[in-house]
């Protein structure tokens, strides 16, 4: 794939020539320092490996991965479809990093993985990423977007942080998925300490809570039966309002009533009635029996117990289908929240067997991810651009590239240029919660639709090309990467390799190397310093930092790679 055409047209840095001096050249050498040296040998903390620990796939997991491939291959044979070849190591590495951790691989890990000759290196990388703190951060991001599809107001920032932190902790502990759902449904207390914002964002309306929780956790669209019986499914209006009754006694205690601010609590009053009537509808489990008040506990507690029980036929299938959709770009049932007789699965036997495996594994999400990304089906290459008549997407005969989400784009840009703010445990700050620039970027890029799928449109492309984040990322005055690459011991080819590894997670091909090298070599004088007209103070000593003509050209090349289609995609 040809990534760029080397005609640089961007609004950049006005250059002011300055006379060279010994102090001009010695100052930057001190500032290149550790980051440049460690980048040269491939071991900078900014670009460090995610986690060296591994869990490994057990025999049942390997058997299930093979079974997935066998069931998918049966459909290929029936449809007389030839699958794509396996992806190369670079594309697999970028794909699995973004899918499991939400960020592109560090330069050091890219070099290490691409240079590894071991037959099991893909499985080892998968294990490492699943045990990484970034995996739980990424899952928390995905689920926050799912639970709060329209974002949150600035005054809800603290509550959003509470939801994010709660989700991240559950995924870090690898809590059983059925237990996670049960705890979510029983959430109470301060809005700042957990899932409360989900409930208040829907104004505690029983019908809204019923509709959304059914879609998210059961994979069914019960709200279509809110006003009448479902036109394409077996849900009746009474079914919907019976489910909504579980949320009818939820209250929001406001700050005037509680010294600790707003909080959720269950009461013993509150009912739902059938629309256009006064008939009270008692709680009824979806597709199952009526709830029995004699069983004790609040209504939400009764629902949570049923949700995690064997009587619930929906939970495992809905979860498996959602994870599959996240990894493959579409579900075994598509849309993912419409599991029903009117919307059959593309591979019914596969969905059934995966759901049984998930339940028998103890609803282990990490094990489910491990099984799926270890399949040959997940590791197929993309045939896009190689043939015009592609097989149907629901055959999963090739990998369909997907655009990066807003959070993935932001995190990857920060990792690329080495400007990210890290917590003590080297985990990226949760997106859109603590950084105003991040929030602005995410809101400008994000599509306001429920779920975790994104489309990169003209507004998003312009925001990426001309936005403040990209300008900062490609400013040689600010980016750690660009400052490091100005070190005199880097050859042009080494710089080009690092630019490609840090942005596209691969080495350049011969044509790209030649074009990029020619652009660098045409600089008027690689040692003649210039200073950007809009440059800020040096981050170390507060003075203007001199930038060479070569440094400006490196910044141009970085800008081009960041704005390439390849950077914006999960390959």
Coordinates of C-alpha atoms in Angstrom, one line a residue:
X1 CA 0.0 0.0 0.0
X2 CA 1.4 3.4 -1.0
X3 CA 0.8 5.6 2.0
X4 CA 1.6 9.1 0.9
X5 CA 2.5 11.4 -2.0
X6 CA 5.3 13.7 -0.8
X7 CA 3.7 17.0 -1.6
X8 CA 3.4 18.8 1.8
X9 CA 0.8 21.5 2.0
X10 CA -0.1 22.3 5.6
X11 CA -0.3 25.3 7.7
X12 CA 2.7 24.9 9.9
X13 CA 5.5 26.8 11.5
X14 CA 6.8 30.1 10.2
X15 CA 10.6 29.7 10.1
X16 CA 13.0 32.4 11.3
X17 CA 16.6 31.7 10.4
X18 CA 19.2 32.1 13.2
X19 CA 22.9 32.0 13.0
X20 CA 24.4 28.7 14.1
X21 CA 26.5 28.6 17.2
X22 CA 28.0 26.1 19.5
X23 CA 25.4 26.7 22.2
X24 CA 22.7 26.2 19.6
X25 CA 23.9 22.7 18.8
X26 CA 24.9 21.6 22.3
X27 CA 21.6 22.6 24.0
X28 CA 19.4 20.2 22.0
X29 CA 21.9 17.4 22.5
X30 CA 21.3 17.6 26.2
X31 CA 17.6 17.7 25.6
X32 CA 17.6 14.7 23.2
X33 CA 19.3 12.8 26.1
X34 CA 17.6 9.7 27.4
X35 CA 14.6 9.7 25.2
X36 CA 16.7 9.7 22.0
X37 CA 19.2 7.1 23.3
X38 CA 16.5 4.7 24.5
X39 CA 14.5 5.2 21.3
X40 CA 17.6 4.2 19.4
X41 CA 17.9 1.0 21.3
X42 CA 14.2 0.4 21.5
X43 CA 13.5 0.7 25.2
X44 CA 11.9 4.0 26.2
X45 CA 9.3 4.1 29.0
X46 CA 7.0 6.0 26.6
X47 CA 7.3 3.2 24.1
X48 CA 7.7 0.3 26.6
X49 CA 6.1 -3.1 26.4
X50 CA 2.6 -3.3 27.8
X51 CA 3.1 -6.1 30.2
X52 CA 5.4 -9.1 30.4
X53 CA 3.0 -11.3 32.3
X54 CA 1.1 -14.1 30.5
X55 CA -1.8 -16.3 31.3
X56 CA -1.9 -18.7 28.4
X57 CA -4.7 -20.5 26.6
X58 CA -5.8 -23.8 28.2
X59 CA -6.8 -26.9 26.3
X60 CA -10.5 -26.0 26.3
X61 CA -9.7 -22.6 24.9
X62 CA -7.6 -24.1 22.1
X63 CA -10.3 -26.6 21.3
X64 CA -12.9 -23.8 21.2
X65 CA -10.7 -21.6 18.9
X66 CA -10.4 -24.6 16.5
X67 CA -14.1 -25.2 16.7
X68 CA -14.8 -21.6 15.7
X69 CA -12.6 -21.9 12.7
X70 CA -14.2 -25.2 11.7
X71 CA -17.8 -23.8 11.9
X72 CA -16.8 -20.7 9.9
X73 CA -15.1 -22.9 7.3
X74 CA -18.2 -25.0 6.9
X75 CA -20.1 -22.0 5.7
X76 CA -17.2 -21.1 3.3
X77 CA -17.4 -24.5 1.8
X78 CA -21.2 -24.3 1.4
X79 CA -21.0 -20.9 -0.2
X80 CA -17.9 -21.9 -2.3
X81 CA -16.0 -19.0 -1.0
X82 CA -12.2 -18.9 -0.7
X83 CA -11.0 -17.1 2.5
X84 CA -8.3 -14.4 2.5
X85 CA -4.8 -15.5 3.4
X86 CA -3.5 -14.9 7.0
X87 CA -2.5 -11.3 7.8
X88 CA 1.1 -10.5 8.1
X89 CA 2.7 -9.9 11.5
X90 CA 2.6 -6.1 11.3
X91 CA -1.1 -5.9 10.6
X92 CA -2.0 -8.5 13.1
X93 CA 0.0 -6.7 15.8
X94 CA -1.7 -3.4 15.1
X95 CA -5.1 -5.0 15.0
X96 CA -4.8 -6.9 18.2
X97 CA -3.3 -4.0 20.1
X98 CA -6.1 -1.7 19.1
X99 CA -8.8 -4.3 19.7
X100 CA -7.5 -5.4 23.1
X101 CA -5.9 -2.3 24.5
X102 CA -7.4 0.6 22.4
X103 CA -4.0 2.0 21.4
X104 CA -1.3 1.3 18.8
X105 CA 1.8 -0.7 19.8
X106 CA 4.9 1.1 21.2
X107 CA 7.9 1.3 19.0
X108 CA 9.9 -1.1 21.2
X109 CA 7.2 -3.7 21.2
X110 CA 6.7 -3.4 17.4
X111 CA 10.4 -4.0 16.8
X112 CA 10.5 -6.9 19.3
X113 CA 7.4 -8.6 17.9
X114 CA 8.3 -8.2 14.2
X115 CA 11.8 -9.5 14.9
X116 CA 10.6 -12.5 16.9
X117 CA 10.9 -15.8 14.9
X118 CA 8.9 -17.9 17.4
X119 CA 5.9 -19.9 16.1
X120 CA 3.9 -19.0 19.2
X121 CA 4.6 -15.3 19.2
X122 CA 1.1 -14.2 18.3
X123 CA -0.4 -16.3 21.2
X124 CA 2.2 -14.8 23.6
X125 CA 1.4 -11.3 22.5
X126 CA -2.3 -11.9 23.0
X127 CA -1.7 -13.2 26.6
X128 CA 0.5 -10.2 27.3
X129 CA -2.2 -7.7 26.2
X130 CA -5.0 -9.4 28.0
X131 CA -3.0 -9.2 31.3
X132 CA -2.2 -5.5 30.6
X133 CA -3.8 -2.8 32.6
X134 CA -4.7 -1.1 29.3
X135 CA -7.1 -4.0 28.5
X136 CA -9.3 -3.1 31.4
X137 CA -9.1 0.6 30.5
X138 CA -10.1 -0.1 27.0
X139 CA -13.1 -2.3 28.0
X140 CA -14.2 0.4 30.4
X141 CA -14.1 2.9 27.5
X142 CA -16.2 0.7 25.3
X143 CA -18.8 0.1 28.0
X144 CA -18.9 3.7 29.0
X145 CA -19.8 4.6 25.4
X146 CA -22.4 1.9 25.3
X147 CA -24.0 3.0 28.6
X148 CA -23.7 6.7 27.9
X149 CA -24.2 6.9 24.1
X150 CA -24.9 10.7 24.2
X151 CA -21.9 11.5 26.4
X152 CA -22.4 13.6 29.5
X153 CA -22.7 17.2 30.6
X154 CA -19.7 19.1 32.1
X155 CA -21.5 19.1 35.4
X156 CA -21.7 15.3 35.3
X157 CA -17.9 14.8 35.0
X158 CA -17.4 13.5 38.5
X159 CA -20.2 10.9 38.1
X160 CA -18.8 9.9 34.7
X161 CA -15.4 9.4 36.3
X162 CA -17.2 7.2 38.9
X163 CA -18.7 5.0 36.2
X164 CA -15.4 4.8 34.3
X165 CA -13.5 3.8 37.5
X166 CA -16.1 1.3 38.5
X167 CA -16.1 -0.4 35.1
X168 CA -12.3 -0.4 34.9
X169 CA -12.0 -2.1 38.3
X170 CA -14.5 -4.8 37.4
X171 CA -12.6 -5.6 34.2
X172 CA -9.2 -5.4 35.9
X173 CA -10.5 -8.0 38.4
X174 CA -11.9 -10.1 35.5
X175 CA -15.2 -10.3 37.5
X176 CA -17.6 -12.9 36.1
X177 CA -19.7 -11.2 33.5
X178 CA -22.9 -12.4 35.0
X179 CA -21.8 -11.0 38.4
X180 CA -20.9 -7.7 36.8
X181 CA -24.3 -7.3 35.2
X182 CA -26.0 -8.2 38.5
X183 CA -24.0 -5.7 40.4
X184 CA -24.8 -3.1 37.8
X185 CA -28.5 -3.7 38.1
X186 CA -28.4 -3.5 41.9
X187 CA -26.3 -0.2 41.9
X188 CA -27.2 2.1 44.7
X189 CA -25.7 4.9 46.8
X190 CA -23.7 7.9 45.6
X191 CA -23.7 8.7 41.9
X192 CA -20.0 9.3 42.1
X193 CA -19.1 5.8 43.1
X194 CA -20.5 3.6 40.3
X195 CA -23.1 3.1 37.6
X196 CA -25.5 5.8 38.9
X197 CA -25.1 8.1 35.9
X198 CA -26.6 5.5 33.6
X199 CA -29.8 5.6 35.7
X200 CA -30.0 9.3 36.0
X201 CA -29.2 9.9 32.4
X202 CA -32.4 8.1 31.6
X203 CA -34.2 10.1 34.3
X204 CA -35.0 6.9 36.2
X205 CA -37.9 6.3 33.9
X206 CA -38.9 2.6 34.1
X207 CA -39.7 2.3 30.4
X208 CA -36.3 3.8 29.4
X209 CA -34.3 1.7 31.8
X210 CA -36.2 -1.4 30.6
X211 CA -35.6 -0.7 27.0
X212 CA -31.9 0.1 27.4
X213 CA -31.0 -2.7 29.7
X214 CA -32.8 -5.2 27.5
X215 CA -30.8 -4.1 24.5
X216 CA -27.5 -4.0 26.3
X217 CA -27.6 -7.1 28.5
X218 CA -30.2 -9.3 26.7
X219 CA -29.7 -8.3 23.1
X220 CA -33.4 -7.8 22.5
X221 CA -35.4 -4.7 21.5
X222 CA -38.3 -5.0 24.0
X223 CA -39.1 -1.3 23.7
X224 CA -40.7 -2.0 20.3
X225 CA -43.5 -3.5 22.4
X226 CA -43.9 -0.4 24.6
X227 CA -47.1 0.8 22.9
X228 CA -48.2 -2.4 21.1
X229 CA -47.2 -6.0 20.7
X230 CA -43.9 -6.4 18.9
X231 CA -44.5 -6.5 15.1
X232 CA -41.7 -9.0 14.4
X233 CA -41.0 -10.8 17.6
X234 CA -43.0 -12.6 20.3
X235 CA -42.8 -9.8 22.9
X236 CA -46.2 -8.4 24.0
X237 CA -47.0 -5.1 25.5
X238 CA -47.5 -6.8 28.8
X239 CA -44.0 -8.4 28.6
X240 CA -42.4 -5.0 28.2
X241 CA -44.2 -3.3 31.1
X242 CA -43.7 -6.4 33.3
X243 CA -40.0 -6.0 32.7
X244 CA -40.2 -2.2 33.3
X245 CA -41.9 -2.8 36.6
X246 CA -38.6 -4.0 38.1
X247 CA -37.3 -0.4 37.8
X248 CA -40.5 1.3 39.1
X249 CA -39.4 1.7 42.7
X250 CA -36.0 3.3 42.0
X251 CA -35.5 6.8 43.5
X252 CA -32.9 9.5 43.2
X253 CA -32.3 11.1 46.5
X254 CA -31.1 14.6 45.7
X255 CA -28.5 16.7 47.5
X256 CA -31.1 18.4 49.7
X257 CA -32.0 15.0 51.2
X258 CA -28.5 13.6 51.5
X259 CA -25.4 15.1 52.9
X260 CA -23.3 13.1 50.4
X261 CA -25.0 14.4 47.3
X262 CA -27.3 12.6 44.9
X263 CA -27.7 8.9 45.4
X264 CA -29.8 6.0 44.2
X265 CA -32.0 3.9 46.5
X266 CA -34.9 1.5 46.2
X267 CA -38.2 2.1 47.9
X268 CA -41.3 0.0 48.5
X269 CA -43.6 2.2 46.4
X270 CA -44.0 2.8 42.7
X271 CA -45.8 0.9 40.0
X272 CA -46.2 0.9 36.2
X273 CA -49.5 0.8 34.4
X274 CA -50.5 -0.4 31.0
X275 CA -50.7 2.7 28.7
X276 CA -54.1 4.2 28.3
X277 CA -55.4 2.2 31.3
X278 CA -55.2 2.1 35.1
X279 CA -54.1 -1.6 35.1
X280 CA -51.1 -2.1 37.3
X281 CA -48.6 -4.5 35.8
X282 CA -46.6 -6.7 38.1
X283 CA -42.9 -7.5 37.5
X284 CA -42.3 -10.3 35.0
X285 CA -39.0 -11.7 33.9
X286 CA -38.5 -11.5 30.1
X287 CA -39.8 -14.6 28.4
X288 CA -40.2 -16.2 31.7
X289 CA -42.4 -16.3 34.8
X290 CA -43.8 -13.6 37.1
X291 CA -41.6 -12.4 39.9
X292 CA -42.6 -13.7 43.4
X293 CA -42.7 -11.0 46.1
X294 CA -42.2 -13.8 48.6
X295 CA -38.7 -14.4 47.3
X296 CA -37.7 -11.2 49.2
X297 CA -35.3 -8.4 48.3
X298 CA -36.0 -5.4 46.2
X299 CA -37.3 -5.7 42.7
X300 CA -34.0 -4.8 41.2
X301 CA -32.3 -7.4 43.3
X302 CA -34.8 -10.0 42.1
X303 CA -34.0 -9.0 38.5
X304 CA -30.3 -9.2 39.1
X305 CA -30.6 -12.7 40.5
X306 CA -32.6 -13.8 37.6
X307 CA -30.3 -12.1 35.1
X308 CA -27.3 -14.2 36.4
X309 CA -29.3 -17.4 36.7
X310 CA -29.6 -20.4 34.3
X311 CA -33.2 -19.4 33.7
X312 CA -32.0 -16.5 31.6
X313 CA -31.5 -17.7 28.0
X314 CA -30.3 -14.4 26.7
X315 CA -27.3 -13.1 28.7
X316 CA -24.5 -15.4 27.4
X317 CA -25.6 -15.1 23.8
X318 CA -25.9 -11.4 23.9
X319 CA -22.5 -11.0 25.5
X320 CA -20.8 -13.4 23.0
X321 CA -22.4 -11.6 20.1
X322 CA -21.3 -8.2 21.3
X323 CA -17.7 -9.2 21.8
X324 CA -17.7 -10.9 18.4
X325 CA -19.0 -7.7 16.8
X326 CA -16.3 -5.6 18.6
X327 CA -13.6 -7.8 17.1
X328 CA -15.0 -8.6 13.7
X329 CA -16.9 -5.4 12.9
X330 CA -20.3 -7.1 12.8
X331 CA -22.1 -9.6 15.0
X332 CA -23.1 -13.2 14.4
X333 CA -26.5 -11.6 14.7
X334 CA -26.6 -8.1 13.3
X335 CA -27.6 -5.7 14.7
X336 CA -26.1 -6.9 17.9
X337 CA -29.1 -5.8 20.0
X338 CA -31.7 -7.6 18.0
X339 CA -31.5 -11.3 18.8
X340 CA -34.8 -12.8 17.9
X341 CA -36.6 -15.1 15.5
X342 CA -37.1 -12.3 12.9
X343 CA -33.3 -11.7 12.7
X344 CA -31.5 -15.1 12.4
X345 CA -27.9 -15.6 13.1
X346 CA -25.4 -16.0 10.2
X347 CA -24.0 -19.0 12.1
X348 CA -26.6 -20.3 14.6
X349 CA -24.5 -23.3 15.8
X350 CA -21.5 -21.1 16.3
X351 CA -23.4 -18.6 18.5
X352 CA -24.9 -21.5 20.5
X353 CA -21.6 -23.2 21.1
X354 CA -19.8 -20.0 22.0
X355 CA -22.5 -19.0 24.5
X356 CA -22.3 -22.5 26.1
X357 CA -18.5 -22.2 26.3
X358 CA -18.7 -18.7 27.8
X359 CA -21.2 -19.9 30.5
X360 CA -19.2 -23.0 31.3
X361 CA -16.0 -20.9 31.6
X362 CA -17.6 -19.0 34.4
X363 CA -18.6 -16.1 32.2
X364 CA -14.8 -15.3 31.8
X365 CA -14.5 -12.3 29.5
X366 CA -10.7 -12.6 29.2
X367 CA -11.1 -16.3 28.2
X368 CA -13.7 -15.3 25.6
X369 CA -11.4 -12.6 24.1
X370 CA -8.5 -15.1 24.1
X371 CA -10.4 -17.7 22.2
X372 CA -11.6 -15.4 19.5
X373 CA -8.4 -13.5 18.8
X374 CA -6.5 -16.8 18.6
X375 CA -8.7 -18.0 15.8
X376 CA -7.5 -18.1 12.2
X377 CA -10.7 -16.3 11.3
X378 CA -9.7 -13.3 13.4
X379 CA -6.2 -13.3 11.9
X380 CA -7.2 -13.3 8.3
X381 CA -6.0 -10.5 6.1
X382 CA -8.1 -7.9 4.4
X383 CA -8.8 -8.3 0.7
X384 CA -10.0 -4.8 0.3
X385 CA -8.4 -3.2 -2.7
X386 CA -7.3 -6.6 -4.1
X387 CA -10.6 -7.6 -5.6
X388 CA -13.9 -5.8 -6.3
X389 CA -16.3 -8.7 -5.7
X390 CA -15.9 -9.4 -2.0
X391 CA -17.7 -12.2 -0.2
X392 CA -20.6 -11.2 2.0
X393 CA -19.5 -9.8 5.3
X394 CA -21.5 -12.3 7.3
X395 CA -19.2 -15.1 6.0
X396 CA -16.2 -13.6 7.8
X397 CA -14.0 -14.8 4.9
X398 CA -11.7 -11.7 5.2
X399 CA -11.0 -9.0 7.8
X400 CA -12.9 -5.8 7.1
X401 CA -10.8 -2.8 8.2
X402 CA -12.6 -0.5 10.7
X403 CA -12.0 3.1 11.6
X404 CA -10.4 3.9 14.9
X405 CA -12.8 5.2 17.6
X406 CA -12.3 8.7 18.9
X407 CA -10.6 7.4 22.0
X408 CA -8.3 5.0 20.0
X409 CA -7.3 7.9 17.8
X410 CA -6.5 10.2 20.7
X411 CA -4.5 7.6 22.6
X412 CA -2.6 6.5 19.6
X413 CA -1.7 10.1 18.7
X414 CA -0.4 10.6 22.1
X415 CA 1.6 7.4 22.1
X416 CA 3.0 8.2 18.7
X417 CA 4.4 11.5 19.6
X418 CA 5.2 10.8 23.2
X419 CA 3.1 13.5 24.9
X420 CA 0.6 11.4 26.8
X421 CA -0.1 12.0 30.5
X422 CA 0.3 8.7 32.4
X423 CA -0.8 7.6 35.7
X424 CA 1.7 5.9 38.1
X425 CA 0.9 2.5 36.8
X426 CA 1.6 3.6 33.1
X427 CA -2.1 3.4 32.2
X428 CA -3.4 6.1 30.0
X429 CA -5.8 8.6 31.7
X430 CA -9.4 7.5 31.0
X431 CA -10.6 9.3 27.8
X432 CA -12.8 12.3 28.0
X433 CA -12.7 12.5 31.7
X434 CA -9.7 14.5 32.9
X435 CA -8.3 16.3 29.9
X436 CA -10.2 19.2 28.4
X437 CA -8.4 18.8 25.1
X438 CA -9.2 15.1 25.0
X439 CA -12.9 15.8 25.7
X440 CA -13.1 18.3 22.9
X441 CA -11.4 15.9 20.5
X442 CA -13.6 12.9 21.4
X443 CA -16.8 15.0 21.1
X444 CA -15.7 16.3 17.7
X445 CA -14.9 12.8 16.4
X446 CA -17.5 10.7 18.1
X447 CA -20.8 9.7 16.4
X448 CA -23.8 10.1 18.5
X449 CA -25.2 6.6 18.1
X450 CA -25.6 3.8 20.7
X451 CA -22.8 1.3 20.7
X452 CA -19.2 1.3 19.9
X453 CA -19.1 1.5 16.1
X454 CA -17.7 4.6 14.5
X455 CA -17.6 6.2 11.0
X456 CA -14.9 8.6 9.9
X457 CA -16.7 11.4 8.0
X458 CA -15.6 14.7 6.6
X459 CA -15.9 16.6 9.9
X460 CA -13.8 14.0 11.7
X461 CA -11.2 14.0 8.9
X462 CA -10.9 17.8 9.0
X463 CA -10.7 17.8 12.7
X464 CA -7.8 15.3 12.5
X465 CA -6.0 17.3 9.7
X466 CA -6.3 20.8 11.1
X467 CA -7.2 20.3 14.8
X468 CA -5.1 21.5 17.7
X469 CA -4.2 18.0 18.7
X470 CA -2.5 17.2 15.4
X471 CA -0.8 20.6 15.3
X472 CA 0.6 19.9 18.7
X473 CA 1.6 16.4 17.8
X474 CA 3.5 17.5 14.8
X475 CA 5.1 20.5 16.3
X476 CA 8.8 19.8 16.7
X477 CA 8.8 22.2 19.7
X478 CA 6.6 19.9 21.7
X479 CA 6.6 16.3 20.6
X480 CA 9.0 14.0 22.4
X481 CA 9.3 11.8 19.3
X482 CA 10.3 14.6 17.0
X483 CA 12.8 16.0 19.5
X484 CA 14.4 12.6 19.9
X485 CA 14.7 12.1 16.2
X486 CA 16.8 15.2 15.8
X487 CA 19.6 13.5 17.7
X488 CA 22.7 13.4 15.4
X489 CA 23.3 9.7 15.8
X490 CA 20.0 8.9 13.9
X491 CA 20.4 8.2 10.2
X492 CA 17.7 9.2 7.8
X493 CA 16.6 5.6 7.4
X494 CA 16.4 5.1 11.2
X495 CA 14.2 8.1 11.5
X496 CA 12.0 6.9 8.7
X497 CA 11.7 3.5 10.3
X498 CA 10.7 5.0 13.7
X499 CA 8.1 7.3 12.0
X500 CA 6.4 4.3 10.3
X501 CA 6.6 2.1 13.4
X502 CA 5.2 4.7 15.7
X503 CA 2.3 5.6 13.3
X504 CA 1.5 2.7 11.1
X505 CA 3.0 -0.1 13.2
X506 CA 5.2 -1.4 10.4
X507 CA 8.4 -0.8 8.5
X508 CA 8.3 1.3 5.3
X509 CA 8.5 -0.5 2.0
X510 CA 11.4 0.3 -0.4
X511 CA 9.4 2.9 -2.4
X512 CA 8.2 4.7 0.8
X513 CA 11.8 4.7 2.2
X514 CA 13.1 6.2 -1.0
X515 CA 10.5 9.0 -1.2
X516 CA 10.8 9.9 2.5
X517 CA 14.6 9.9 2.3
X518 CA 14.6 12.1 -0.7
X519 CA 12.4 14.6 1.1
X520 CA 14.7 14.7 4.1
X521 CA 17.8 15.0 1.9
X522 CA 16.6 18.1 0.1
X523 CA 16.6 20.2 3.2
X524 CA 18.7 23.4 2.6
X525 CA 21.1 22.7 5.4
X526 CA 20.4 20.0 7.9
X527 CA 22.4 21.8 10.6
X528 CA 21.0 25.3 10.0
X529 CA 18.7 26.0 13.0
X530 CA 15.3 27.7 12.6
X531 CA 12.7 28.6 15.2
X532 CA 9.0 28.2 14.7
X533 CA 7.2 31.6 14.8
X534 CA 4.6 30.1 17.1
X535 CA 6.9 28.0 19.2
X536 CA 6.4 28.0 22.9
X537 CA 9.0 27.9 25.6
X538 CA 11.3 24.9 26.0
X539 CA 9.7 22.4 28.4
X540 CA 12.9 22.2 30.4
X541 CA 14.4 25.6 30.7
X542 CA 11.7 27.9 29.3
X543 CA 13.7 29.2 26.4
X544 CA 13.0 29.0 22.7
X545 CA 14.2 25.6 21.3
X546 CA 16.0 25.7 18.0
X547 CA 14.7 23.4 15.3
X548 CA 16.7 22.4 12.2
X549 CA 15.4 22.4 8.7
X550 CA 15.6 18.6 8.9
X551 CA 13.5 18.7 12.1
X552 CA 10.8 20.7 10.3
X553 CA 10.8 18.1 7.5
X554 CA 10.5 15.3 10.0
X555 CA 7.5 17.0 11.4
X556 CA 6.0 17.3 7.8
X557 CA 6.5 13.6 7.3
X558 CA 4.9 12.8 10.7
X559 CA 1.9 14.9 9.8
X560 CA 1.5 13.1 6.5
X561 CA 1.5 9.7 8.2
X562 CA -0.9 10.7 10.8
X563 CA -3.3 11.9 8.1
X564 CA -3.0 8.8 6.0
X565 CA -6.0 6.5 5.7
X566 CA -3.8 3.7 7.0
X567 CA -3.3 5.5 10.4
X568 CA -7.1 5.9 10.8
X569 CA -7.9 2.2 10.4
X570 CA -7.7 -1.1 12.3
X571 CA -6.2 -3.2 9.5

